[in-house]
Short mmCIF file of C-alpha atoms in Angstrom, two decimals:
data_model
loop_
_atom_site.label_atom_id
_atom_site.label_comp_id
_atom_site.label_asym_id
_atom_site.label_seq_id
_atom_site.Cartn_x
_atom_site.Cartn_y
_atom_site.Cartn_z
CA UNK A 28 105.47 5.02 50.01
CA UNK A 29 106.04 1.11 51.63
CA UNK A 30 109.55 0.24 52.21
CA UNK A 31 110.88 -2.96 53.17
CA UNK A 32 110.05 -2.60 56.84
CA UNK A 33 106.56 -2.53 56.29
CA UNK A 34 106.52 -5.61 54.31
CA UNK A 35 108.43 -7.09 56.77
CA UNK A 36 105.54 -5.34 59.49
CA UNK A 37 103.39 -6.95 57.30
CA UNK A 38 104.58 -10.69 57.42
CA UNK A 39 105.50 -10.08 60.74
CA UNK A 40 101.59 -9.64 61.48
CA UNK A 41 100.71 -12.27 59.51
CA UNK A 42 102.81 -15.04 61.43
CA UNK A 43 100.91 -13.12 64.54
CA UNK A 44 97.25 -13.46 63.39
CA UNK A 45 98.21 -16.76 62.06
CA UNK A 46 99.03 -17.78 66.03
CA UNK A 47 96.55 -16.32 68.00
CA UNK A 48 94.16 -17.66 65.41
CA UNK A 49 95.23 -21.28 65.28
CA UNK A 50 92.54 -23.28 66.89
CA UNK A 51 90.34 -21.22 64.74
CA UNK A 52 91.58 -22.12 61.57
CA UNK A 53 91.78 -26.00 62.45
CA UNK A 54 88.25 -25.73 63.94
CA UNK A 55 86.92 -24.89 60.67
CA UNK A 56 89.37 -26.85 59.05
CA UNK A 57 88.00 -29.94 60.98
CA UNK A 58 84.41 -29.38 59.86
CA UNK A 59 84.92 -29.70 56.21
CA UNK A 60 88.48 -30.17 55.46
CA UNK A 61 91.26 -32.37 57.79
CA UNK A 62 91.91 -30.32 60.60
CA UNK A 63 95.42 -29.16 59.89
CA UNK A 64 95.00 -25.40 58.57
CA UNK A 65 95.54 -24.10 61.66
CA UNK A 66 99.36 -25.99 62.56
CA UNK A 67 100.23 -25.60 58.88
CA UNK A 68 99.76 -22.06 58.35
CA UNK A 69 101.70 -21.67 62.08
CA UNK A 70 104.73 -23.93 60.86
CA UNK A 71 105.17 -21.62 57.74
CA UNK A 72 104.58 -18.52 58.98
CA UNK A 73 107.27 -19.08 61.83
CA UNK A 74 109.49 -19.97 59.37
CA UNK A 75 108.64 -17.24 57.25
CA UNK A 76 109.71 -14.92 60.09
CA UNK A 77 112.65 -16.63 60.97
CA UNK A 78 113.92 -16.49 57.32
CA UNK A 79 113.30 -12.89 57.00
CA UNK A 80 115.08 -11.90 60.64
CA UNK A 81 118.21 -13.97 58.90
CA UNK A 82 118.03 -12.32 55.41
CA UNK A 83 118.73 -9.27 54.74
CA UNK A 84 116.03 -9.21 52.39
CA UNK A 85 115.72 -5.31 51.72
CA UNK A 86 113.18 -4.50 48.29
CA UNK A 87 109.52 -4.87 49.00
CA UNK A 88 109.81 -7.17 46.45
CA UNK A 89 112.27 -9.71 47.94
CA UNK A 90 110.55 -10.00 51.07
CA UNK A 91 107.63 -11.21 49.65
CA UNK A 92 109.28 -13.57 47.32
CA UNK A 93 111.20 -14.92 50.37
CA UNK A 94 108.50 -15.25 52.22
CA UNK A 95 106.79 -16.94 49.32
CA UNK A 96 109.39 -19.15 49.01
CA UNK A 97 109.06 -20.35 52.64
CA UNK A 98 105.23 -21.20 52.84
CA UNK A 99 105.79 -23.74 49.36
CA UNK A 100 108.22 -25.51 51.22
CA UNK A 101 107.13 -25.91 54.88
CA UNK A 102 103.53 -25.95 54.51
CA UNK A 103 102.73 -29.02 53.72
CA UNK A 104 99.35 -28.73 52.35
CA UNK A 105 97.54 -27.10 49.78
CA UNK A 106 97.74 -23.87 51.34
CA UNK A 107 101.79 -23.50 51.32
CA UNK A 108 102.34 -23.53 47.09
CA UNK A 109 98.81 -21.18 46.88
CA UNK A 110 100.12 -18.79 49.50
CA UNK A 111 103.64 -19.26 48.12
CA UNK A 112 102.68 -18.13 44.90
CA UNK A 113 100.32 -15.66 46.39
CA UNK A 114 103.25 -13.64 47.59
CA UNK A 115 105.84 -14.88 45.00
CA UNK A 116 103.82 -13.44 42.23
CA UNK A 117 103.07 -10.40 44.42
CA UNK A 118 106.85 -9.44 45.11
CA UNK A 119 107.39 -10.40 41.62
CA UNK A 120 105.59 -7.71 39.84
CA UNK A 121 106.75 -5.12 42.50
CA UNK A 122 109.90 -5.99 41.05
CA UNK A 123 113.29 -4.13 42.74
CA UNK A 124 111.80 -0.96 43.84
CA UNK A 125 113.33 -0.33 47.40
CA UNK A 126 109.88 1.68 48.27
CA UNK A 127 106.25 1.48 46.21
CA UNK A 128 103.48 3.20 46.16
CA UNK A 129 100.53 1.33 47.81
CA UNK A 130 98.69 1.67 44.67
CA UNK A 131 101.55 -0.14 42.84
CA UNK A 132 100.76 -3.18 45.78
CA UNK A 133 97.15 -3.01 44.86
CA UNK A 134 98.03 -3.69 41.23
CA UNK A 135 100.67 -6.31 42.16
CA UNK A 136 98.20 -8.00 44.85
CA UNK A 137 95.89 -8.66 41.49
CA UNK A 138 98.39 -10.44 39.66
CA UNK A 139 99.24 -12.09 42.76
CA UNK A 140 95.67 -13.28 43.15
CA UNK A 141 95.13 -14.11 39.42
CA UNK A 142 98.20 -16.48 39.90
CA UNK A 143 96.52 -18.10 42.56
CA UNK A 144 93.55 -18.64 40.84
CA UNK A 145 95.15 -20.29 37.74
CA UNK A 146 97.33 -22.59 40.45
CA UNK A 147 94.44 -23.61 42.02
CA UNK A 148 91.77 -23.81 38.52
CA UNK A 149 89.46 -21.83 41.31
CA UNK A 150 86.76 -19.08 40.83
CA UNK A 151 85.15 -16.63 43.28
CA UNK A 152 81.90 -18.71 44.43
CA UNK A 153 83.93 -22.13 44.75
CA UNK A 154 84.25 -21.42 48.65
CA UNK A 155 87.90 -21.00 48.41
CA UNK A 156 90.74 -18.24 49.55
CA UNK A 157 89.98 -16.94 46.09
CA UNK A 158 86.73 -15.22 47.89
CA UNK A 159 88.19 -13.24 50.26
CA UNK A 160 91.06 -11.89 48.72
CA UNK A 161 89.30 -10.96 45.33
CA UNK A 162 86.92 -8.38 47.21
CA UNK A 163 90.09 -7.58 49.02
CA UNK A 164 92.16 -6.79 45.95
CA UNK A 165 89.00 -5.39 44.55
CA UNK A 166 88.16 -2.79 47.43
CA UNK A 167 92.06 -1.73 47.35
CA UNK A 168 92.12 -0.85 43.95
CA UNK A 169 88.91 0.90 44.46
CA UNK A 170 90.26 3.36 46.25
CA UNK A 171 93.40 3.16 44.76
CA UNK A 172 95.64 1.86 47.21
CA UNK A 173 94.98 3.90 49.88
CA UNK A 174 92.30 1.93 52.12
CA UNK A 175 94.05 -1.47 53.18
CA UNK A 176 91.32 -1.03 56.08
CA UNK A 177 88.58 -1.20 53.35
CA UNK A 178 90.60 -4.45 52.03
CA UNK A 179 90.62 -5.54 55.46
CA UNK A 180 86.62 -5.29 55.60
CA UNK A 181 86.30 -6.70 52.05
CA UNK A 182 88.31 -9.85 52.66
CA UNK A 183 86.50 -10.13 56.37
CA UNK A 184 82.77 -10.10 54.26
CA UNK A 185 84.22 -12.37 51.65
CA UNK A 186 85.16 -14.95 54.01
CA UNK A 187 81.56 -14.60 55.57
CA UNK A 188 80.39 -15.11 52.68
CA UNK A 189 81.90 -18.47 51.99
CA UNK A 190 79.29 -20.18 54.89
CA UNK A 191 76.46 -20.71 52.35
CA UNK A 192 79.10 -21.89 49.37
CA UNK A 193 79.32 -24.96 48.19
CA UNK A 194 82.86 -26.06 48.27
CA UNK A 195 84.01 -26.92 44.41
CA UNK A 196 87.91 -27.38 45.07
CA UNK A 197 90.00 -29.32 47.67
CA UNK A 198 89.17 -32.09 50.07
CA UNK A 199 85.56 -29.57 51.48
CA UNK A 200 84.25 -30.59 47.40
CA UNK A 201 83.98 -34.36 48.10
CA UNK A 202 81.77 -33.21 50.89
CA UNK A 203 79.25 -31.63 48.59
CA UNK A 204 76.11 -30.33 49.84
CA UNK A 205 77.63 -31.29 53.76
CA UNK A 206 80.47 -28.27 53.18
CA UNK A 207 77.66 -25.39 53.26
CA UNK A 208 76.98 -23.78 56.30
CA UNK A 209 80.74 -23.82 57.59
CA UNK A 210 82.91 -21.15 56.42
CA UNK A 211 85.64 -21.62 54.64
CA UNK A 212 89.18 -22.49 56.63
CA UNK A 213 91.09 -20.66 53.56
CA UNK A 214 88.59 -17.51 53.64
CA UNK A 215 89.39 -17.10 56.83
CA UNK A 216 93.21 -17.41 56.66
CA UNK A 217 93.19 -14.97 53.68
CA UNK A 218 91.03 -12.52 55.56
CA UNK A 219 93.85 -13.08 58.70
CA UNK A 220 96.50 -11.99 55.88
CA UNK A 221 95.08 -8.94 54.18
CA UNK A 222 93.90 -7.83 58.19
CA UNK A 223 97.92 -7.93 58.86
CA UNK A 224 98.51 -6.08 55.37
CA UNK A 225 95.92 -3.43 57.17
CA UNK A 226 97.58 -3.61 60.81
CA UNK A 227 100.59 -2.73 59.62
CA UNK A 228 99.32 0.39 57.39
CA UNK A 229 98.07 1.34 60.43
CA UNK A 230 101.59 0.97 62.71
CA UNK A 231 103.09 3.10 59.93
CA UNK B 6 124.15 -46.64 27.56
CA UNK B 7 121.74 -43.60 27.70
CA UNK B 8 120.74 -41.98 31.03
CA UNK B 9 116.92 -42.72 31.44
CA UNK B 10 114.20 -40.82 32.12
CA UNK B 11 113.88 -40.62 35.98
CA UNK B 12 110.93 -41.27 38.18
CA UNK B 13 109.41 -39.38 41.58
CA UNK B 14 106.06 -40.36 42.65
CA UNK B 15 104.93 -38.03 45.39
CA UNK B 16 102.20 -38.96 47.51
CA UNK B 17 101.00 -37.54 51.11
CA UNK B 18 101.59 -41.18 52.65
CA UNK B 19 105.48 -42.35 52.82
CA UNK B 20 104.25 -45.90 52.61
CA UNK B 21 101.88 -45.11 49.45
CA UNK B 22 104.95 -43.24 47.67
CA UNK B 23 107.31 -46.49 48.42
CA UNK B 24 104.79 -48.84 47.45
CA UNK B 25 103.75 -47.70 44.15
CA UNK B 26 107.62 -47.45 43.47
CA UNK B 27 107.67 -51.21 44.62
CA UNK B 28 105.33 -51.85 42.88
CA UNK B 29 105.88 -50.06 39.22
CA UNK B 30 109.78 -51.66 39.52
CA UNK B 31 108.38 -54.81 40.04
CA UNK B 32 105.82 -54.91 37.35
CA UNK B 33 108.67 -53.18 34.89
CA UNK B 34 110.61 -56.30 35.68
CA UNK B 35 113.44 -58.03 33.68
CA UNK B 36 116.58 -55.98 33.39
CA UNK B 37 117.50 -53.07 34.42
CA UNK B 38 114.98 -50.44 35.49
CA UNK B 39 114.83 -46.59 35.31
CA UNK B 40 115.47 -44.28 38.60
CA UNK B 41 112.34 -44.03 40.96
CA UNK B 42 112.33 -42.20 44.14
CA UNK B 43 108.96 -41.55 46.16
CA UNK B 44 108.61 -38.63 47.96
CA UNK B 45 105.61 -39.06 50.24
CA UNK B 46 104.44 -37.01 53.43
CA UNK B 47 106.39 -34.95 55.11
CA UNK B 48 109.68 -34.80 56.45
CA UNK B 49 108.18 -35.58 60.04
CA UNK B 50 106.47 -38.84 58.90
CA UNK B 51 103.54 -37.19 58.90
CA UNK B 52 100.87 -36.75 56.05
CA UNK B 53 101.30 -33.71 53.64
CA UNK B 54 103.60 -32.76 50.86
CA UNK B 55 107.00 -31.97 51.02
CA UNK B 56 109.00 -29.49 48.74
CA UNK B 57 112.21 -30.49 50.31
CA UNK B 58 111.53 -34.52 49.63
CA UNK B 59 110.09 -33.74 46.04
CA UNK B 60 112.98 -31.75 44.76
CA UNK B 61 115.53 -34.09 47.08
CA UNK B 62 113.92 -37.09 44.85
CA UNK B 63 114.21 -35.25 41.92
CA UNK B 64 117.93 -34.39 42.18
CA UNK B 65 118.63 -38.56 43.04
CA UNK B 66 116.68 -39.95 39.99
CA UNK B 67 118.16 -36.94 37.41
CA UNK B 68 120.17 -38.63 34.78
CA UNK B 69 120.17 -35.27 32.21
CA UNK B 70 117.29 -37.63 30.74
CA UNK B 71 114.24 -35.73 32.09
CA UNK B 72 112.50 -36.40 35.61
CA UNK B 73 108.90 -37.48 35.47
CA UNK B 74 106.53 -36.35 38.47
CA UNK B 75 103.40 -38.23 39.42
CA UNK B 76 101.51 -37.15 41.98
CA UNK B 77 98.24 -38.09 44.09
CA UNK B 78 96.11 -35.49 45.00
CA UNK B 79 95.40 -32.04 46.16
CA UNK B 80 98.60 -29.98 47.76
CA UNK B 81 100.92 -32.83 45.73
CA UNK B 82 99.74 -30.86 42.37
CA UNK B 83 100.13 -27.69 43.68
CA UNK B 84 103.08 -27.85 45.38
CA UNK B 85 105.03 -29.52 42.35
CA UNK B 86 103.40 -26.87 40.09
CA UNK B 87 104.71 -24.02 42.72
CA UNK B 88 108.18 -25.49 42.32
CA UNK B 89 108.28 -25.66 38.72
CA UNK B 90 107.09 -22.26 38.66
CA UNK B 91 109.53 -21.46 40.88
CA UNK B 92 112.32 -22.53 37.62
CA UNK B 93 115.21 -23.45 39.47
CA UNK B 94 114.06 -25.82 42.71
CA UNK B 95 113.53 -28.81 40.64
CA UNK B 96 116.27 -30.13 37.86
CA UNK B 97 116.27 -28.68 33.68
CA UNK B 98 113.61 -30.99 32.08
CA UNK B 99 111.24 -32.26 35.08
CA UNK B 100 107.59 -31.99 34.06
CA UNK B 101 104.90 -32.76 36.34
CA UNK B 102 102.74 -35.77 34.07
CA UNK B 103 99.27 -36.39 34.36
CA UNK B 104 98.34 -39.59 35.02
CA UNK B 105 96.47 -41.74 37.41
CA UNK B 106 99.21 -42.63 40.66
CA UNK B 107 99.67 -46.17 40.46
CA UNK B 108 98.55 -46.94 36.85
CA UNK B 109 100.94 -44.08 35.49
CA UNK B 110 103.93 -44.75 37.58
CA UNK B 111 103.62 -48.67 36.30
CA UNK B 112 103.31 -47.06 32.71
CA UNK B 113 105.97 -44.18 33.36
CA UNK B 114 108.52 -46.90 34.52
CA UNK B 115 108.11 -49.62 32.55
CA UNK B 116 108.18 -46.85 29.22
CA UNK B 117 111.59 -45.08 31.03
CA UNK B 118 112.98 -48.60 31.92
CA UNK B 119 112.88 -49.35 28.25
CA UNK B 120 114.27 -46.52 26.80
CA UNK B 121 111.33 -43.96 26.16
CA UNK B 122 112.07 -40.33 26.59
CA UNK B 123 110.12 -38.20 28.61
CA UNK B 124 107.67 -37.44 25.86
CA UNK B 125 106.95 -40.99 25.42
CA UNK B 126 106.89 -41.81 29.40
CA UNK B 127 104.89 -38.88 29.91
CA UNK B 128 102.07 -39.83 26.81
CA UNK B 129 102.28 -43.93 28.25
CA UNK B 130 102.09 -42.62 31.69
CA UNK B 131 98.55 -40.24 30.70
CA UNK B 132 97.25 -43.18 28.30
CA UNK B 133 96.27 -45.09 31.87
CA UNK B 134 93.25 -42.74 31.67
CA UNK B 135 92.10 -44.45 29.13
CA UNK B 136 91.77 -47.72 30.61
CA UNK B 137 88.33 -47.84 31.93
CA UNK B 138 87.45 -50.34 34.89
CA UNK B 139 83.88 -50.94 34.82
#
């Protein structure tokens, strides 16, 4: 079962990723979007952290929807209200439980995603976050909850994937044919997130 | 006298937000006009969207009337649709319109300024679509 600690592991190694990974993210961000995935993701994931060390935030549930809660409003791009809802819709359908079984967070990660999706009016194949964390959610429920490492993979080859996409949504679209060949900034972010989700499985 | 409909325009630039609200109070003219506030950029001065403007210009131009949201582009939609899902960052009866920036907030204003509810501010402020330029 996953308690609150390891959603709190989990958000914890998110904010991490997101850090070490910085000049990544804005790299790709500066080929086809405007260079500012990188500082954005790091301003809301710090204050994701600090919000959760000063909350005593203790249901899976309400850790993600605090977390959520922090990304929509210190963001500042597009990438704050999808990851916002992203978790906000995930801690939502985990509801109160104080533990869950990870198959539960595979089913709540889809509704999660699906919320995304209708947020954004995005598909899988638009070059988007959407196509990493739908293999993702895909390979998790696959083995029904019990390989976030196989998640972790998924959302890794998704975001691969993205390089010969053509972008359909955000700023990379207006690009058109110029956005292929550069993987996509989001992808890459989302594969950082579901890589934490696996990192800390693996500290359990 | 009736609280009007109020207002926000929310734009990544500071300057755009302001200036469309100059402007749509100046082409709503005469008498008195309904409550805009722009929330553009972010808190910083920088460019972006910021939940903590939008919802602090929401709260100022709230008369129990409705609140009107226009928006630009991109993370403005999103993050305006994230707060109204959220159900209780933004005041009862906001609704995000859809509407070309400046065109709808000249429409939304000068259709609040006159007394329109938020169904009529709203429908004025998405009939700029149908103006076509060229």
């Amino acid at each position: 079962m996953l308690d609150a600690d390891f959603f709190r592991r989990w958000m914890t190694g998110a904010a991490a990723a997101v850090d070490r990974e910085a000049g990544r993210l804005t790299d790709l961000d500066s080929a086809i979007g405007d260079a500012d995935h990188g500082a954005n993701l790091q301003r809301g994931f710090a204050a994701v952290v600090k919000a959760l060390e000063g909350d005593p935030a203790g249901t899976p549930g309400a850790v993600l929807v605090l977390a959520g809660r922090e990304l929509i409003s210190t963001v500042g791009g597009a990438s704050g209200p999808l990851y916002g809802t992203l978790l906000r819709r995930t801690g939502k359908a985990l509801g109160d439980a104080a533990e869950v079984a990870p198959v539960q967070l595979a089913e709540a990660l889809r509704v999660g995603v699906a919320a995304v999706a209708q947020l954004g009016g995005a598909k899988a194949g638009d070059k988007t976050m959407l196509d990493a964390l739908e293999p993702a959610v895909e390979a998790l429920a696959e083995s029904l909850g019990a390989s976030f490492a196989a998640a972790a993979e998924a959302a890794d080859r998704g975001a691969l994937a993205t390089v010969p996409m053509r972008a359909r949504k955000g700023r990379a679209s207006y690009l058109g044919e110029r956005s292929v060949g550069h993987q996509d900034p989001g992808a890459t972010s989302s594969a950082l997130l579901i890589g934490a989700l696996a990192g800390a499985e693996a500290a359990r | 006298m009736t609280a009007r409909v109020g207002i926000v325009l929310v734009s990544h630039s500071a300057r755009v937000a302001s200036s469309v609200a100059d402007l749509a109070r100046g082409l709503a003219g005469g008498g008195e006009t309904a409550p805009v506030a722009a929330a553009g950029g972010t808190p910083d001065g920088g460019l972006g969207t910021s939940a903590e403007l939008i919802t602090q210009a929401a709260t100022a131009v709230d008369g129990g009337a409705g609140v009107a949201v226009l928006v630009d582009l991109g993370s403005a939609v999103l993050t305006v649709k994230a707060l109204l899902a959220e159900g209780d960052e933004l005041p009862p009866g906001t609704r995000l319109v859809d509407a070309p920036f400046v065109e709808g907030a000249v429409a939304a204003v000068v259709t609040a300024s006159a007394g329109g509810d938020l169904d009529a501010v709203a429908t004025a402020a998405a009939e700029a679509y149908g103006y076509r330029k060229g």
